[in-house]
Each structure stands twice: as structure tokens, then as C-alpha cells.
CSV table of C-alpha atoms in Angstrom, one decimal:
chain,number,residue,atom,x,y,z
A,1423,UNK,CA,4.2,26.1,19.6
A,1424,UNK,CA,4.7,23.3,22.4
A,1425,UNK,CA,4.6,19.9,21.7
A,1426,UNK,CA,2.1,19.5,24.1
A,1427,UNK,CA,-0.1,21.7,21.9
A,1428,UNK,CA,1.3,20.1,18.5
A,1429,UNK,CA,-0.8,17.1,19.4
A,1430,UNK,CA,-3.5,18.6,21.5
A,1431,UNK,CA,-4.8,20.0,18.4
A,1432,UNK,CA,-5.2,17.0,16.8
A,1433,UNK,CA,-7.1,14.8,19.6
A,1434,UNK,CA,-10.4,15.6,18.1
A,1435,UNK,CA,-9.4,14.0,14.7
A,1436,UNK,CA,-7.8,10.9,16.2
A,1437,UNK,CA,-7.8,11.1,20.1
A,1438,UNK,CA,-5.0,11.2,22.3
A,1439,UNK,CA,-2.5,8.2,21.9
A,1440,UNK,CA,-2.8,8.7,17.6
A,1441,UNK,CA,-2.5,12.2,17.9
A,1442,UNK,CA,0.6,12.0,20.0
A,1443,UNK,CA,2.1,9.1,17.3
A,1444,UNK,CA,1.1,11.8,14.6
A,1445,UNK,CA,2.7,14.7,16.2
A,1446,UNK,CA,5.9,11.9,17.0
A,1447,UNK,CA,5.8,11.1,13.4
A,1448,UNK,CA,5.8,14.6,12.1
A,1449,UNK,CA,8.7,15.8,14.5
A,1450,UNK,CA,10.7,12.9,13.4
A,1451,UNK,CA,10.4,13.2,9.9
A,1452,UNK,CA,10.2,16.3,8.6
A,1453,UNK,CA,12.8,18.1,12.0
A,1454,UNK,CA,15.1,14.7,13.0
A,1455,UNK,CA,13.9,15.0,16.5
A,1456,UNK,CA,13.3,11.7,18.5
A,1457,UNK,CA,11.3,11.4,21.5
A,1458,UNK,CA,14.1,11.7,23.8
A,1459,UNK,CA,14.8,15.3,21.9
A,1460,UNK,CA,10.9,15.9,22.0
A,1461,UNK,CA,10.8,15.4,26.1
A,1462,UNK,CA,14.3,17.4,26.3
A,1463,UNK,CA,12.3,21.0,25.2
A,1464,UNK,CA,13.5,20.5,21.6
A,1465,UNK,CA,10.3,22.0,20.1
A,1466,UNK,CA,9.8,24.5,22.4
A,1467,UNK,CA,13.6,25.7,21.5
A,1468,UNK,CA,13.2,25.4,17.9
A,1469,UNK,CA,14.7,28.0,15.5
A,1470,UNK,CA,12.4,30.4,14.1
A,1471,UNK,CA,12.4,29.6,10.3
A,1472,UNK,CA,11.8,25.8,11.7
A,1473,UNK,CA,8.7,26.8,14.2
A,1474,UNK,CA,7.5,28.7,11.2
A,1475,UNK,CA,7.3,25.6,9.4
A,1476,UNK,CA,6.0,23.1,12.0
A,1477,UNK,CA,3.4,25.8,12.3
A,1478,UNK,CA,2.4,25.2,8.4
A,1479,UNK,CA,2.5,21.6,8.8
A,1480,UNK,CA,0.6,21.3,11.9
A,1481,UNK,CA,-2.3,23.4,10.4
A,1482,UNK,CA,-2.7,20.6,7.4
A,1483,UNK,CA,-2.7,17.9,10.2
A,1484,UNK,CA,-5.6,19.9,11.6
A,1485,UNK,CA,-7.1,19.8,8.5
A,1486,UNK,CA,-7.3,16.1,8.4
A,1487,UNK,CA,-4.2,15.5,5.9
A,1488,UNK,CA,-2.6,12.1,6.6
A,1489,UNK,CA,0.5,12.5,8.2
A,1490,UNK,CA,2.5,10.6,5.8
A,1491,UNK,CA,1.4,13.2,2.9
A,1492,UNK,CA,2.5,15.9,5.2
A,1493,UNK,CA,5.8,14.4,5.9
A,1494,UNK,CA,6.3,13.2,1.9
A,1495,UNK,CA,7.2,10.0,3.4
A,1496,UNK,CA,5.8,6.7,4.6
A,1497,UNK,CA,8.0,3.5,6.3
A,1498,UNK,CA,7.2,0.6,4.2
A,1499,UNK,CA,9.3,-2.8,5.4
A,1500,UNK,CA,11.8,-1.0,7.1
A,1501,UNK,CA,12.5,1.8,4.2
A,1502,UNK,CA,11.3,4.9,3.4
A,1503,UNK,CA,8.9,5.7,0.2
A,1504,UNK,CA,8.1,9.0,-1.1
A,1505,UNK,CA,4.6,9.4,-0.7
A,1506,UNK,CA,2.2,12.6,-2.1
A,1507,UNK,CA,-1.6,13.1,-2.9
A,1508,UNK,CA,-2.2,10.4,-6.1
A,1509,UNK,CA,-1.0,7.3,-4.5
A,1510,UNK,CA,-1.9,5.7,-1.2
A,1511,UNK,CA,-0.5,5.5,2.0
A,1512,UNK,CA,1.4,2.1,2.2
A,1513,UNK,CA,-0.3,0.1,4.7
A,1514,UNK,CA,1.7,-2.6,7.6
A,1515,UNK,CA,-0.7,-5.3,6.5
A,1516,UNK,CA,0.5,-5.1,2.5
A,1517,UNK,CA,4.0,-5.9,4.7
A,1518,UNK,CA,3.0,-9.2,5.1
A,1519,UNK,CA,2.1,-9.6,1.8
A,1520,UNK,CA,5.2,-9.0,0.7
A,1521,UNK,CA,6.8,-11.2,3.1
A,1522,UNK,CA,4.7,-14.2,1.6
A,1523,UNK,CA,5.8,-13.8,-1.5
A,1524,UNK,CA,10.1,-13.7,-0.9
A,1525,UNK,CA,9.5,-16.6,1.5
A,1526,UNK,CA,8.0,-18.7,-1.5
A,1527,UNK,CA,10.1,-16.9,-4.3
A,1528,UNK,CA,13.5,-16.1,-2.9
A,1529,UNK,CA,15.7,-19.0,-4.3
A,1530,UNK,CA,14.6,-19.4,-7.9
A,1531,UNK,CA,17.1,-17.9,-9.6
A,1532,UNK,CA,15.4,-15.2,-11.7
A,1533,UNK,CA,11.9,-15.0,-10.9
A,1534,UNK,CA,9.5,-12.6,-13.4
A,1535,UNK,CA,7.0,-10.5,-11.2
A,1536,UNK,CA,4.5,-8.0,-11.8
A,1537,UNK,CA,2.7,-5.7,-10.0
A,1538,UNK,CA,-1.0,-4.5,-10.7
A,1539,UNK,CA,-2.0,-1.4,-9.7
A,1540,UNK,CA,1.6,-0.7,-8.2
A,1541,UNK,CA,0.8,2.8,-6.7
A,1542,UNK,CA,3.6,4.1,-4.7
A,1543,UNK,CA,5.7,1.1,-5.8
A,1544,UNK,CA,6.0,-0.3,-2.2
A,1545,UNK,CA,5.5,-3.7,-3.1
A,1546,UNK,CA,7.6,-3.8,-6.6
A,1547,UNK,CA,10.7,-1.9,-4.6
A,1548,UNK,CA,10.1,-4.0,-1.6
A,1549,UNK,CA,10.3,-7.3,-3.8
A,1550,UNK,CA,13.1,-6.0,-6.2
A,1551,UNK,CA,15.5,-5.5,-3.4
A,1552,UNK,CA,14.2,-8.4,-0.7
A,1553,UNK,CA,15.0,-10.7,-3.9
A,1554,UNK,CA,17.9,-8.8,-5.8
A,1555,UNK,CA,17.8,-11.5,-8.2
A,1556,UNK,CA,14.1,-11.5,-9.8
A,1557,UNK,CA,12.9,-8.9,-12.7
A,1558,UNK,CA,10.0,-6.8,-11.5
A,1559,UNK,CA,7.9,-4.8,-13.8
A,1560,UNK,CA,5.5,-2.5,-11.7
A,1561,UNK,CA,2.2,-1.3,-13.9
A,1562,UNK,CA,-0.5,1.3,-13.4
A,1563,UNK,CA,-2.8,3.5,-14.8
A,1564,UNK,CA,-2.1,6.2,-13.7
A,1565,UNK,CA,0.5,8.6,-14.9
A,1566,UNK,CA,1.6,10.6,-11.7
A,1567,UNK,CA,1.7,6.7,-9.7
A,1568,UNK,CA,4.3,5.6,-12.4
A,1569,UNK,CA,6.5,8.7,-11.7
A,1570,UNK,CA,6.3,7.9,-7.8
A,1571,UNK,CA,6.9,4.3,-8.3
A,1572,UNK,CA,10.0,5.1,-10.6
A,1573,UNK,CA,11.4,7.7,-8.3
A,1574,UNK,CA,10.8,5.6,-5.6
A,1575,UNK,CA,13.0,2.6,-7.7
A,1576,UNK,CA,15.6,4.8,-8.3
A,1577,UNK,CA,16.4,6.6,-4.9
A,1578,UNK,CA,16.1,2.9,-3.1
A,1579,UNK,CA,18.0,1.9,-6.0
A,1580,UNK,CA,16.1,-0.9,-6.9
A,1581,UNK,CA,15.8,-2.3,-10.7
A,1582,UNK,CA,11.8,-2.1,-11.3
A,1583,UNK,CA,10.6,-1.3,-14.6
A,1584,UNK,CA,7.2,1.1,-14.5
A,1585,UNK,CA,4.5,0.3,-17.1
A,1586,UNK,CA,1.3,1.8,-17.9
A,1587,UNK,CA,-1.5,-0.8,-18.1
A,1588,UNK,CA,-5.2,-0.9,-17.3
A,1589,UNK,CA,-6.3,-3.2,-14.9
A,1590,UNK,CA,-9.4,-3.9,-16.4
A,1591,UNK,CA,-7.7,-4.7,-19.9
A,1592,UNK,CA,-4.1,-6.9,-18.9
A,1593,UNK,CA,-3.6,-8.3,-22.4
A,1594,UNK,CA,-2.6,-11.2,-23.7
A,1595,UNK,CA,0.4,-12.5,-22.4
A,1596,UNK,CA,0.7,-16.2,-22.1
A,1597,UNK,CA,3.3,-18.0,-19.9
A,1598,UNK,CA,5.7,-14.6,-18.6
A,1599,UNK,CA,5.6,-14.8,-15.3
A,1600,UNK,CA,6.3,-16.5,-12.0
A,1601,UNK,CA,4.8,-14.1,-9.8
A,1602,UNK,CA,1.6,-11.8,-10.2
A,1603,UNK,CA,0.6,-9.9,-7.4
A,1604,UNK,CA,-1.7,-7.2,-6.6
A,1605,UNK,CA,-3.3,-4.6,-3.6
A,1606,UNK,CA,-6.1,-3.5,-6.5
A,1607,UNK,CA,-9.1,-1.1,-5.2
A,1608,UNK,CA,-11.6,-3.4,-3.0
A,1609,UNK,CA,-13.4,-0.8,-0.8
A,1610,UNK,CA,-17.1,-0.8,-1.3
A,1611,UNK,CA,-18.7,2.2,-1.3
A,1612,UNK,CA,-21.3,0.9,1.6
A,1613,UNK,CA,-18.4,1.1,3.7
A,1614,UNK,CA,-17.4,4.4,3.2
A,1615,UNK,CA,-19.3,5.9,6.4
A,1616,UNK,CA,-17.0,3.7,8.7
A,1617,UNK,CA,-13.7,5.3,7.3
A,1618,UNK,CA,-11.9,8.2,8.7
A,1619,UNK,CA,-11.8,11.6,7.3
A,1620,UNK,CA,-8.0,11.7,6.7
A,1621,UNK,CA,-8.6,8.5,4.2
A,1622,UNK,CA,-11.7,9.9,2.7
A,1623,UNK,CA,-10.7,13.2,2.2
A,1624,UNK,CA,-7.1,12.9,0.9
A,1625,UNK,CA,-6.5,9.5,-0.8
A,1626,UNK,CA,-7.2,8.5,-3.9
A,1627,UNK,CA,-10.7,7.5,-4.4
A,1628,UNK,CA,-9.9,5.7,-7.9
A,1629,UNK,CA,-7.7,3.6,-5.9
A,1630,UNK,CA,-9.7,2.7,-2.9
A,1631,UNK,CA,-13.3,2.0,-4.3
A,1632,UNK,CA,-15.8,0.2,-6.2
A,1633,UNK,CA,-19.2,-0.2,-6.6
A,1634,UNK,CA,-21.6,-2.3,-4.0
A,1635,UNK,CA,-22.9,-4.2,-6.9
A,1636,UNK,CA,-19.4,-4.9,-8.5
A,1637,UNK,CA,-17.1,-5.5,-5.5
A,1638,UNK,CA,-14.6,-7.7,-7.6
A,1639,UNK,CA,-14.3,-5.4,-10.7
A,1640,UNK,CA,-10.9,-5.4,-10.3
A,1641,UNK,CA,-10.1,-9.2,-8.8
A,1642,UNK,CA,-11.9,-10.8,-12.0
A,1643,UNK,CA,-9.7,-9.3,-14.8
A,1644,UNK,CA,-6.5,-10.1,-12.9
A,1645,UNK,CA,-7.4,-13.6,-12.3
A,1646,UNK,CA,-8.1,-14.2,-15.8
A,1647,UNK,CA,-5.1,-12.4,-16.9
A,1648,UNK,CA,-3.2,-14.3,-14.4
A,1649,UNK,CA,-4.5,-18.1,-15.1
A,1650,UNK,CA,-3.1,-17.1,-19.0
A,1651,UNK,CA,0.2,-15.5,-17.7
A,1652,UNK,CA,1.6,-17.4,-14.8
A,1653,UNK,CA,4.3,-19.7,-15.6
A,1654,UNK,CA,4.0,-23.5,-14.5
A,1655,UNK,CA,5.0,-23.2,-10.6
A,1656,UNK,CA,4.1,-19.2,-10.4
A,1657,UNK,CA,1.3,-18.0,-8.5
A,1658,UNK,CA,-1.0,-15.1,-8.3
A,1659,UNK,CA,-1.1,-13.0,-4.3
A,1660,UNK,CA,-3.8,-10.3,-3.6
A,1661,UNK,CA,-4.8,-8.5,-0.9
A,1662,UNK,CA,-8.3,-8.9,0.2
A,1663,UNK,CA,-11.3,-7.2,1.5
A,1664,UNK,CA,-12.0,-9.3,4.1
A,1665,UNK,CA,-16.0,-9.0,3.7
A,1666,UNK,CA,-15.7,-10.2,0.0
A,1667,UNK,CA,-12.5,-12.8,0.8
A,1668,UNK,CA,-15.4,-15.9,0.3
A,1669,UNK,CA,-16.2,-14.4,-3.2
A,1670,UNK,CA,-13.3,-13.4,-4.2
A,1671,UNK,CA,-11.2,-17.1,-3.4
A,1672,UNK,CA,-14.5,-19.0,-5.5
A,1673,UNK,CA,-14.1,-16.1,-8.2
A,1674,UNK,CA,-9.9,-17.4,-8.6
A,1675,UNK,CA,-11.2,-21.1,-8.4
A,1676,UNK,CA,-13.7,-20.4,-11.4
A,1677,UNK,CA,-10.6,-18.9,-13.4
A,1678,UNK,CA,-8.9,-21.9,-13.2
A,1679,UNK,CA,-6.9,-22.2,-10.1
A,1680,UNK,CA,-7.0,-25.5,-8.2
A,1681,UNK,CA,-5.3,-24.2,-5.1
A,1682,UNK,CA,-6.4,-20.8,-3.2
A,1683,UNK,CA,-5.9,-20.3,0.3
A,1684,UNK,CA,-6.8,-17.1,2.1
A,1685,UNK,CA,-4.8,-16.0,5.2
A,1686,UNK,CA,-5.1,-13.3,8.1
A,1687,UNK,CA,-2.9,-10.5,8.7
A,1688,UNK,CA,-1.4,-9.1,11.8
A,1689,UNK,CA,-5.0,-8.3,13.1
A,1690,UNK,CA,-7.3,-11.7,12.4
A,1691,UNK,CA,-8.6,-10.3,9.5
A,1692,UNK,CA,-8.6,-12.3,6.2
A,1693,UNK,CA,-6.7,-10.1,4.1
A,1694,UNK,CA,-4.1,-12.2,1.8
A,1695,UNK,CA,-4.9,-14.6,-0.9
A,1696,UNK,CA,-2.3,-17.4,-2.5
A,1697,UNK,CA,-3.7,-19.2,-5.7
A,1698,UNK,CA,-1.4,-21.9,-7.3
A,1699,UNK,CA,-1.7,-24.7,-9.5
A,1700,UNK,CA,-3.6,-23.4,-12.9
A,1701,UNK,CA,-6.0,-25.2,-15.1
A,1702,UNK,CA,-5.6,-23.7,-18.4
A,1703,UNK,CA,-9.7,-22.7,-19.5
């Protein structure tokens, strides 16, 4: 196989300039090989065991498999989390999100933080080493996200505690934290025919969607949870659907939170939430 026809295969799943990141990511990953290698002939001079293999992976790219379940890996804030079918893809925008929070939270000296929904742990890790100081306690549902999360924690060596909880049930915890922050499912399923194949097909639906009709299933709980479980000062950070952000920032005002503010990512969208500044209901 030539590199030329690694990501001319895949042009008709995500045209030329993404198929040529794909194939870029791939060879990078999973062989070591940077561009400068790539445009040297190092593909075409591969070993046989290893053109065997790039030939197994490229026919799962073909298939529509994200690239990042292909590889086992995904770069979230400059590291490296395993990724596998179960958890999503870490995203560049929930970057940002993170990056809210340590600029608001990095000098208090031992700040508590959750995080809902964790997944892959990308945001628990991410916070647990950008401030080394805080306690993070990542919670899901979901069984096999835990075990990614914790091995996650462990080979970045970060001190996150996995926890199984239910979104839709938080408990009854008063006056814990500083920090609650979540990336919960907030796809409705209207917008499903605008999404791309490699999404729809491979990621986890249960993390992704929720009903037209009910497009804060998720948000609401939290909210409520959070307005009982934020400490004085602490605050509560999602990330948004940006068609529901309106709902969703009157939805936290209604919970008890007297200061919201919704900002835009990297692209214009409105995709981060803040609320502050609780009225206890």
C-alpha cells in the first residue's frame, strides 16, 4: 500500500484534506512515522508484518471507524488518552472547557471537583494534573467508561477517583464541592441526519442523545444536584448544545443560580456554560 492510496480510499467518507489528516493520524500513531518520514517513501518501504497491519487498519477506516478508535488513542490538551468503542472521542472544544475551569480554580488550595458523565476521563485527568492540588472524583454509569477513566488516571498518573453514579439520580450531598462540571449527552435526535457516519455508527449512542421532547434530561438533574452540592464560591460548568444554550442557562437560573453566562468556543458556537452564585430552594 502507498500512502497516496492509504488516503485515497478514504476521500469518499471525508474528502481529501480529512482523509489525508486521517491517514497522517493513523501513520503517526499506531507506526511513529511523521510527515517528513511519510513524503520520504516510509510507507511504501514498510516491513511486511507492519504493511500487513496498516492494511487491517486501513480497511476499518474504510468502514467508517473513527480514527481515534482505530488508533486506541485520542490527544486531549496536549496528552494522550486511551480511547475504545464505549466512550467518546474527546473533542478540542471540551479543551476549552477545561481551560475555564483551572483559570478560575487553580489557586485555591484544595479544590473538590466532580465530573458527571466522565467518559473517557479527559476532563477529570486533564483537571487532576493542570491543578495537582485539587481532589477529583470522576463518576459514570457506565461500567466499561469507569475502567477507561481509571486506566486513563493511572497511566497519566493522575489522582482521580472513578465512581459509579447515575446522572439522572446524583443523591443528596449538600455542601461537597467546589467544582461540578459536566459534557452530559445533549444531541437531539432531530439532529441526527446532519451527523457523520463515523459518529453515528461507532460512538456511543447512550452518550450522545436524547429525546426531541426532553432535550435537557440530563442538564436538569445536575443543576438541581449541583445548587444542593456546590460549596459557597464553587460553581457548576457544562458544555452545551448550542440550539438549546437559551433553555438550558433559564433551566440553571430556575435551580437557583443567580449568575449563568454562556460562552463560545473556538468556532462562534455557544457551547460552555458558567453558573455561580447559588440561592438555596
Amino acid at each position: 500500500m502507498t500512502y497516496r492510496e492509504l488516503w485515497h480510499a478514504l476521500v469518499p467518507l471525508y474528502g481529501e484534506r480529512e482523509a489525508r489528516a486521517v491517514a497522517d493520524y493513523l501513520l503517526d500513531v499506531c507506526f511513529g512515522l511523521s510527515k517528513a518520514d511519510v513524503l520520504c517513501g516510509a510507507v511504501e518501504r514498510m516491513a511486511a508484518a507492519d504493511a500487513a497491519r496498516l492494511h487491517l487498519l486501513s480497511a476499518r477506516l474504510q468502514q467508517g471507524e473513527p480514527v481515534q478508535y482505530v488508533a486506541g488513542r485520542a490527544e486531549f490538551c496536549s496528552r494522550w488518552f486511551d480511547v475504545r468503542p464505549g466512550v467518546l472521542v474527546p473533542r478540542p472544544e471540551t479543551e476549552e472547557l477545561c481551560a475555564m475551569i483551572v483559570a478560575d480554580f487553580r489557586d485555591m488550595a484544595a479544590p473538590r471537583v466532580l465530573d458527571v458523565g466522565t467518559g473517557s476521563g479527559c476532563i477529570a485527568v486533564t483537571l487532576a494534573l493542570d491543578m495537582p492540588q485539587s481532589r477529583v472524583i470522576a463518576c459514570d454509569i457506565s461500567p466499561s467508561a469507569l475502567a477507561v477513566a481509571q486506566e486513563n488516571a493511572l497511566r497519566l498518573g493522575a489522582r482521580v477517583a472513578v465512581e459509579r453514579r447515575d446522572m439522572l439520580c446524583m443523591g443528596d450531598d449538600v455542601a461537597v464541592w467546589d467544582v461540578i462540571v459536566s459534557n452530559p449527552p445533549y444531541i437531539c435526535d432531530a439532529e441526527r441526519k446532519d451527523m457523520s457516519r463515523n459518529v453515528l455508527d461507532y460512538e456511543p449512542h447512550s452518550a450522545l442523545f436524547v429525546p426531541d421532547a426532553d432535550p435537557l434530561r440530563f442538564y436538569a438533574p445536575i443543576a438541581r444536584y449541583a445548587a444542593r452540592a456546590l460549596r459557597p464560591g464553587g460553581a457548576l460548568y457544562f458544555e452545551l448544545n448550542p440550539l438549546t444554550a437559551d433553555l438550558t442557562a433559564d433551566m440553571v437560573r430556575q435551580a437557583g443560580f443567580t449568575q449563568v453566562d454562556v460562552y463560545r468556543d473556538m468556532y462562534g458556537k455557544r457551547r460552555m456554560m458558567k453558573a455561580c452564585n447559588v440561592v438555596r430552594l
